[in-house]
Coordinates of C-alpha atoms in Angstrom, one line a residue:
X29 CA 72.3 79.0 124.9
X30 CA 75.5 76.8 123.6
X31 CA 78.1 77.6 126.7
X32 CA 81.6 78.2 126.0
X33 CA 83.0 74.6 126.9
X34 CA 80.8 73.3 124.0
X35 CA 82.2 76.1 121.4
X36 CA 85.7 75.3 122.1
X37 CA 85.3 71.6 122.2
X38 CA 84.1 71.7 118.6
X39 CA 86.6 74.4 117.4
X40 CA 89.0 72.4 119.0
X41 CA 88.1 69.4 117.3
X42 CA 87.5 70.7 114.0
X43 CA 90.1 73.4 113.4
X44 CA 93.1 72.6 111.5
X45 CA 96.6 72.9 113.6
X46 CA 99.0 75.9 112.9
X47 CA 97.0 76.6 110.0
X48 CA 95.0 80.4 110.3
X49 CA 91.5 80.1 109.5
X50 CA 89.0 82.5 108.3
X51 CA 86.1 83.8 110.9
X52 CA 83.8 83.1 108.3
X53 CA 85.2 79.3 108.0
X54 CA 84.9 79.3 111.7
X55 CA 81.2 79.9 111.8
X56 CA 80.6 77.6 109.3
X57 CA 82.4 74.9 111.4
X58 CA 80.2 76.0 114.7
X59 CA 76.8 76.1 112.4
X60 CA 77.2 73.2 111.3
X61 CA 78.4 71.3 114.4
X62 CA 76.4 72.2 116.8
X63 CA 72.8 72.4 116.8
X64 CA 72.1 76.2 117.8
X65 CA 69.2 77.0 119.7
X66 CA 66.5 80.2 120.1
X67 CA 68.3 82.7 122.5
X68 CA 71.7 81.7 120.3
X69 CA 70.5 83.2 117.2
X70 CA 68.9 86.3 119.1
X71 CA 70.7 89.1 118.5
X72 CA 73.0 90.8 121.5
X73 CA 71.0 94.0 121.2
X74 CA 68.7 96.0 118.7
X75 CA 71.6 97.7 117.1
X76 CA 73.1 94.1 115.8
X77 CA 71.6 92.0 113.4
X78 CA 74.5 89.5 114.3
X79 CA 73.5 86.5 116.7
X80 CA 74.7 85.9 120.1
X81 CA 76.4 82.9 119.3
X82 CA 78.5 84.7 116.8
X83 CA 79.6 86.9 119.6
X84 CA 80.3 83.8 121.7
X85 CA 82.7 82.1 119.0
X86 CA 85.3 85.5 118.7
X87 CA 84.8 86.0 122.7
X88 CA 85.9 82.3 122.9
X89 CA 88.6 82.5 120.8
X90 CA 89.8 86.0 122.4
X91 CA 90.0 84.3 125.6
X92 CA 92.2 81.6 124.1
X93 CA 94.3 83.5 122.2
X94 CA 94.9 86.1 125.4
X95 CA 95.7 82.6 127.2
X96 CA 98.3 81.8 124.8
X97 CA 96.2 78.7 123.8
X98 CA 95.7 80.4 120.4
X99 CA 97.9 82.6 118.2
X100 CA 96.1 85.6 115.9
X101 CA 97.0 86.2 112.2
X102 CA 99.4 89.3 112.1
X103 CA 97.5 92.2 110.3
X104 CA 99.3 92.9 106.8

């Protein structure tokens, strides 16, 4: 399982600055970067098809932005 130090180190490396970003560009970045394993494309539970490490990347960047490392987009 990818831990969260290794999620942020790559987000963190490959996100543009003060620009917002699409989740869906965001996984790309962490698909492509880091070389997922088994239990991180399990899914969480039988009623998600998603896998874990999709839940990892927003939890990650929920922590950040609640740390004030990250700001969210304003909803329209």
């Amino acid at each position: 399982m990818t831990d969260d130090s290794a999620l942020w180190t790559t987000l963190h490396e490959h996100l543009p600055r003060k620009t917002w970003v699409p989740i869906t560009e965001i996984y790309t970045i962490v698909q492509h970067r880091i070389p997922l394993d088994a239990e991180d494309l399990e899914s969480r539970n039988a009623a998600s098809e998603s896998p874990c490490w999709k839940s990892n990347v927003r939890r990650v960047l929920y922590s950040k932005h609640r740390e004030g490392t990250l700001l969210r987009r304003k909803s329209l």
